[in-house]
Amino acid sequence: MIAPSDIPTMWDRIADKIAAALMYGDGCYRLSDVRQALATGEWQLWTDGESIACTRLAEYPARRILFVMMAEGTIASVLAIWTKMREFGETCGCTGAKWMARPGWRRSGALPAGWKHTHDMMTLEF
């Protein structure tokens, strides 16, 4: 996980990957929105140098969920990052995860073990 204080210095190296992920989104976030959310710590940035993923801790009345906001890169690399994201979520008291991903991730057959497709949103119970 990349510290929020490191976002300004890393931004030029990750902005293109975030922009690519946003191209498949629903138009709710702009590149500047993502930068702000990462820099303030509202969202978390994960990278292995090849791929990126962004998460946020989503608070609901009955539970806390790790919400995967976006991912960009190779399937193998994103899956490697997933291990650390899940550990982080569990450490933060999350009891599950949600990932509203583009259909390509669902069709890839390469989602982390345990994910299931529900209403165009993948969910995982911890």
mmCIF file with all atom_site columns, N, CA and C in Angstrom, residues 9-45:
data_model
loop_
_atom_site.group_PDB
_atom_site.id
_atom_site.type_symbol
_atom_site.label_atom_id
_atom_site.label_alt_id
_atom_site.label_comp_id
_atom_site.label_asym_id
_atom_site.label_entity_id
_atom_site.label_seq_id
_atom_site.pdbx_PDB_ins_code
_atom_site.Cartn_x
_atom_site.Cartn_y
_atom_site.Cartn_z
_atom_site.occupancy
_atom_site.B_iso_or_equiv
_atom_site.pdbx_formal_charge
_atom_site.auth_seq_id
_atom_site.auth_comp_id
_atom_site.auth_asym_id
_atom_site.auth_atom_id
_atom_site.pdbx_PDB_model_num
ATOM 1   N N  . THR A 1 9  ? 4.297   12.477 -5.268  1.00 0.00 ? 9  THR A N  1
ATOM 2   C CA . THR A 1 9  ? 5.531   12.103 -5.962  1.00 0.00 ? 9  THR A CA 1
ATOM 3   C C  . THR A 1 9  ? 5.339   10.902 -6.887  1.00 0.00 ? 9  THR A C  1
ATOM 4   N N  . MET A 1 10 ? 4.360   10.073 -6.620  1.00 0.00 ? 10 MET A N  1
ATOM 5   C CA . MET A 1 10 ? 4.103   8.882  -7.454  1.00 0.00 ? 10 MET A CA 1
ATOM 6   C C  . MET A 1 10 ? 3.121   9.153  -8.574  1.00 0.00 ? 10 MET A C  1
ATOM 7   N N  . TRP A 1 11 ? 2.401   10.245 -8.497  1.00 0.00 ? 11 TRP A N  1
ATOM 8   C CA . TRP A 1 11 ? 1.260   10.467 -9.372  1.00 0.00 ? 11 TRP A CA 1
ATOM 9   C C  . TRP A 1 11 ? 1.593   10.295 -10.862 1.00 0.00 ? 11 TRP A C  1
ATOM 10  N N  . ASP A 1 12 ? 2.695   10.857 -11.307 1.00 0.00 ? 12 ASP A N  1
ATOM 11  C CA . ASP A 1 12 ? 3.041   10.765 -12.727 1.00 0.00 ? 12 ASP A CA 1
ATOM 12  C C  . ASP A 1 12 ? 3.266   9.323  -13.177 1.00 0.00 ? 12 ASP A C  1
ATOM 13  N N  . ARG A 1 13 ? 3.657   8.442  -12.260 1.00 0.00 ? 13 ARG A N  1
ATOM 14  C CA . ARG A 1 13 ? 3.886   7.033  -12.603 1.00 0.00 ? 13 ARG A CA 1
ATOM 15  C C  . ARG A 1 13 ? 2.615   6.202  -12.611 1.00 0.00 ? 13 ARG A C  1
ATOM 16  N N  . ILE A 1 14 ? 1.566   6.673  -11.947 1.00 0.00 ? 14 ILE A N  1
ATOM 17  C CA . ILE A 1 14 ? 0.342   5.868  -11.840 1.00 0.00 ? 14 ILE A CA 1
ATOM 18  C C  . ILE A 1 14 ? -0.863  6.479  -12.540 1.00 0.00 ? 14 ILE A C  1
ATOM 19  N N  . ALA A 1 15 ? -0.797  7.743  -12.878 1.00 0.00 ? 15 ALA A N  1
ATOM 20  C CA . ALA A 1 15 ? -1.971  8.444  -13.435 1.00 0.00 ? 15 ALA A CA 1
ATOM 21  C C  . ALA A 1 15 ? -2.492  7.773  -14.706 1.00 0.00 ? 15 ALA A C  1
ATOM 22  N N  . ASP A 1 16 ? -1.598  7.283  -15.565 1.00 0.00 ? 16 ASP A N  1
ATOM 23  C CA . ASP A 1 16 ? -2.060  6.650  -16.803 1.00 0.00 ? 16 ASP A CA 1
ATOM 24  C C  . ASP A 1 16 ? -2.824  5.365  -16.531 1.00 0.00 ? 16 ASP A C  1
ATOM 25  N N  . LYS A 1 17 ? -2.416  4.606  -15.537 1.00 0.00 ? 17 LYS A N  1
ATOM 26  C CA . LYS A 1 17 ? -3.131  3.367  -15.188 1.00 0.00 ? 17 LYS A CA 1
ATOM 27  C C  . LYS A 1 17 ? -4.503  3.686  -14.590 1.00 0.00 ? 17 LYS A C  1
ATOM 28  N N  . ILE A 1 18 ? -4.556  4.705  -13.765 1.00 0.00 ? 18 ILE A N  1
ATOM 29  C CA . ILE A 1 18 ? -5.842  5.103  -13.185 1.00 0.00 ? 18 ILE A CA 1
ATOM 30  C C  . ILE A 1 18 ? -6.757  5.626  -14.282 1.00 0.00 ? 18 ILE A C  1
ATOM 31  N N  . ALA A 1 19 ? -6.226  6.425  -15.185 1.00 0.00 ? 19 ALA A N  1
ATOM 32  C CA . ALA A 1 19 ? -7.034  6.929  -16.300 1.00 0.00 ? 19 ALA A CA 1
ATOM 33  C C  . ALA A 1 19 ? -7.569  5.775  -17.147 1.00 0.00 ? 19 ALA A C  1
ATOM 34  N N  . ALA A 1 20 ? -6.749  4.759  -17.376 1.00 0.00 ? 20 ALA A N  1
ATOM 35  C CA . ALA A 1 20 ? -7.195  3.601  -18.152 1.00 0.00 ? 20 ALA A CA 1
ATOM 36  C C  . ALA A 1 20 ? -8.324  2.865  -17.435 1.00 0.00 ? 20 ALA A C  1
ATOM 37  N N  . ALA A 1 21 ? -8.209  2.717  -16.125 1.00 0.00 ? 21 ALA A N  1
ATOM 38  C CA . ALA A 1 21 ? -9.277  2.058  -15.362 1.00 0.00 ? 21 ALA A CA 1
ATOM 39  C C  . ALA A 1 21 ? -10.557 2.887  -15.403 1.00 0.00 ? 21 ALA A C  1
ATOM 40  N N  . LEU A 1 22 ? -10.426 4.202  -15.321 1.00 0.00 ? 22 LEU A N  1
ATOM 41  C CA . LEU A 1 22 ? -11.603 5.075  -15.353 1.00 0.00 ? 22 LEU A CA 1
ATOM 42  C C  . LEU A 1 22 ? -12.345 5.009  -16.684 1.00 0.00 ? 22 LEU A C  1
ATOM 43  N N  . MET A 1 23 ? -11.637 4.695  -17.746 1.00 0.00 ? 23 MET A N  1
ATOM 44  C CA . MET A 1 23 ? -12.290 4.592  -19.064 1.00 0.00 ? 23 MET A CA 1
ATOM 45  C C  . MET A 1 23 ? -13.372 3.514  -19.068 1.00 0.00 ? 23 MET A C  1
ATOM 46  N N  . TYR A 1 24 ? -13.235 2.516  -18.203 1.00 0.00 ? 24 TYR A N  1
ATOM 47  C CA . TYR A 1 24 ? -14.216 1.435  -18.128 1.00 0.00 ? 24 TYR A CA 1
ATOM 48  C C  . TYR A 1 24 ? -15.246 1.663  -17.027 1.00 0.00 ? 24 TYR A C  1
ATOM 49  N N  . GLY A 1 25 ? -15.133 2.780  -16.330 1.00 0.00 ? 25 GLY A N  1
ATOM 50  C CA . GLY A 1 25 ? -16.049 3.073  -15.230 1.00 0.00 ? 25 GLY A CA 1
ATOM 51  C C  . GLY A 1 25 ? -17.363 3.650  -15.717 1.00 0.00 ? 25 GLY A C  1
ATOM 52  N N  . ASP A 1 26 ? -18.147 4.080  -14.770 1.00 0.00 ? 26 ASP A N  1
ATOM 53  C CA . ASP A 1 26 ? -19.488 4.600  -15.074 1.00 0.00 ? 26 ASP A CA 1
ATOM 54  C C  . ASP A 1 26 ? -19.530 6.129  -15.084 1.00 0.00 ? 26 ASP A C  1
ATOM 55  N N  . GLY A 1 27 ? -18.376 6.775  -15.084 1.00 0.00 ? 27 GLY A N  1
ATOM 56  C CA . GLY A 1 27 ? -18.323 8.227  -15.170 1.00 0.00 ? 27 GLY A CA 1
ATOM 57  C C  . GLY A 1 27 ? -18.523 8.944  -13.846 1.00 0.00 ? 27 GLY A C  1
ATOM 58  N N  . CYS A 1 28 ? -18.531 8.215  -12.739 1.00 0.00 ? 28 CYS A N  1
ATOM 59  C CA . CYS A 1 28 ? -18.749 8.846  -11.436 1.00 0.00 ? 28 CYS A CA 1
ATOM 60  C C  . CYS A 1 28 ? -17.506 9.550  -10.895 1.00 0.00 ? 28 CYS A C  1
ATOM 61  N N  . TYR A 1 29 ? -16.320 9.146  -11.380 1.00 0.00 ? 29 TYR A N  1
ATOM 62  C CA . TYR A 1 29 ? -15.078 9.730  -10.881 1.00 0.00 ? 29 TYR A CA 1
ATOM 63  C C  . TYR A 1 29 ? -14.228 10.249 -12.030 1.00 0.00 ? 29 TYR A C  1
ATOM 64  N N  . ARG A 1 30 ? -13.588 11.377 -11.772 1.00 0.00 ? 30 ARG A N  1
ATOM 65  C CA . ARG A 1 30 ? -12.592 11.937 -12.692 1.00 0.00 ? 30 ARG A CA 1
ATOM 66  C C  . ARG A 1 30 ? -11.208 11.633 -12.117 1.00 0.00 ? 30 ARG A C  1
ATOM 67  N N  . LEU A 1 31 ? -10.200 11.776 -12.942 1.00 0.00 ? 31 LEU A N  1
ATOM 68  C CA . LEU A 1 31 ? -8.831  11.534 -12.494 1.00 0.00 ? 31 LEU A CA 1
ATOM 69  C C  . LEU A 1 31 ? -8.495  12.404 -11.285 1.00 0.00 ? 31 LEU A C  1
ATOM 70  N N  . SER A 1 32 ? -8.928  13.642 -11.303 1.00 0.00 ? 32 SER A N  1
ATOM 71  C CA . SER A 1 32 ? -8.653  14.544 -10.180 1.00 0.00 ? 32 SER A CA 1
ATOM 72  C C  . SER A 1 32 ? -9.350  14.082 -8.894  1.00 0.00 ? 32 SER A C  1
ATOM 73  N N  . ASP A 1 33 ? -10.527 13.475 -9.028  1.00 0.00 ? 33 ASP A N  1
ATOM 74  C CA . ASP A 1 33 ? -11.236 12.952 -7.856  1.00 0.00 ? 33 ASP A CA 1
ATOM 75  C C  . ASP A 1 33 ? -10.452 11.820 -7.207  1.00 0.00 ? 33 ASP A C  1
ATOM 76  N N  . VAL A 1 34 ? -9.915  10.938 -8.054  1.00 0.00 ? 34 VAL A N  1
ATOM 77  C CA . VAL A 1 34 ? -9.147  9.801  -7.543  1.00 0.00 ? 34 VAL A CA 1
ATOM 78  C C  . VAL A 1 34 ? -7.880  10.299 -6.855  1.00 0.00 ? 34 VAL A C  1
ATOM 79  N N  . ARG A 1 35 ? -7.205  11.246 -7.484  1.00 0.00 ? 35 ARG A N  1
ATOM 80  C CA . ARG A 1 35 ? -5.984  11.787 -6.865  1.00 0.00 ? 35 ARG A CA 1
ATOM 81  C C  . ARG A 1 35 ? -6.292  12.360 -5.492  1.00 0.00 ? 35 ARG A C  1
ATOM 82  N N  . GLN A 1 36 ? -7.356  13.112 -5.382  1.00 0.00 ? 36 GLN A N  1
ATOM 83  C CA . GLN A 1 36 ? -7.740  13.717 -4.103  1.00 0.00 ? 36 GLN A CA 1
ATOM 84  C C  . GLN A 1 36 ? -8.067  12.643 -3.063  1.00 0.00 ? 36 GLN A C  1
ATOM 85  N N  . ALA A 1 37 ? -8.825  11.630 -3.447  1.00 0.00 ? 37 ALA A N  1
ATOM 86  C CA . ALA A 1 37 ? -9.204  10.570 -2.506  1.00 0.00 ? 37 ALA A CA 1
ATOM 87  C C  . ALA A 1 37 ? -7.981  9.797  -2.014  1.00 0.00 ? 37 ALA A C  1
ATOM 88  N N  . LEU A 1 38 ? -7.022  9.572  -2.904  1.00 0.00 ? 38 LEU A N  1
ATOM 89  C CA . LEU A 1 38 ? -5.790  8.880  -2.509  1.00 0.00 ? 38 LEU A CA 1
ATOM 90  C C  . LEU A 1 38 ? -4.920  9.758  -1.630  1.00 0.00 ? 38 LEU A C  1
ATOM 91  N N  . ALA A 1 39 ? -4.794  11.026 -1.971  1.00 0.00 ? 39 ALA A N  1
ATOM 92  C CA . ALA A 1 39 ? -3.927  11.944 -1.228  1.00 0.00 ? 39 ALA A CA 1
ATOM 93  C C  . ALA A 1 39 ? -4.445  12.227 0.181   1.00 0.00 ? 39 ALA A C  1
ATOM 94  N N  . THR A 1 40 ? -5.759  12.163 0.370   1.00 0.00 ? 40 THR A N  1
ATOM 95  C CA . THR A 1 40 ? -6.326  12.404 1.700   1.00 0.00 ? 40 THR A CA 1
ATOM 96  C C  . THR A 1 40 ? -6.430  11.134 2.537   1.00 0.00 ? 40 THR A C  1
ATOM 97  N N  . GLY A 1 41 ? -6.181  9.986  1.914   1.00 0.00 ? 41 GLY A N  1
ATOM 98  C CA . GLY A 1 41 ? -6.293  8.725  2.636   1.00 0.00 ? 41 GLY A CA 1
ATOM 99  C C  . GLY A 1 41 ? -7.694  8.150  2.634   1.00 0.00 ? 41 GLY A C  1
ATOM 100 N N  . GLU A 1 42 ? -8.638  8.830  1.973   1.00 0.00 ? 42 GLU A N  1
ATOM 101 C CA . GLU A 1 42 ? -10.000 8.291  1.869   1.00 0.00 ? 42 GLU A CA 1
ATOM 102 C C  . GLU A 1 42 ? -9.976  6.955  1.116   1.00 0.00 ? 42 GLU A C  1
ATOM 103 N N  . TRP A 1 43 ? -9.133  6.883  0.085   1.00 0.00 ? 43 TRP A N  1
ATOM 104 C CA . TRP A 1 43 ? -8.908  5.651  -0.670  1.00 0.00 ? 43 TRP A CA 1
ATOM 105 C C  . TRP A 1 43 ? -7.475  5.197  -0.432  1.00 0.00 ? 43 TRP A C  1
ATOM 106 N N  . GLN A 1 44 ? -7.223  3.915  -0.685  1.00 0.00 ? 44 GLN A N  1
ATOM 107 C CA . GLN A 1 44 ? -5.891  3.361  -0.572  1.00 0.00 ? 44 GLN A CA 1
ATOM 108 C C  . GLN A 1 44 ? -5.409  2.971  -1.978  1.00 0.00 ? 44 GLN A C  1
ATOM 109 N N  . LEU A 1 45 ? -4.122  3.184  -2.236  1.00 0.00 ? 45 LEU A N  1
ATOM 110 C CA . LEU A 1 45 ? -3.511  2.797  -3.503  1.00 0.00 ? 45 LEU A CA 1
ATOM 111 C C  . LEU A 1 45 ? -2.600  1.607  -3.271  1.00 0.00 ? 45 LEU A C  1
#
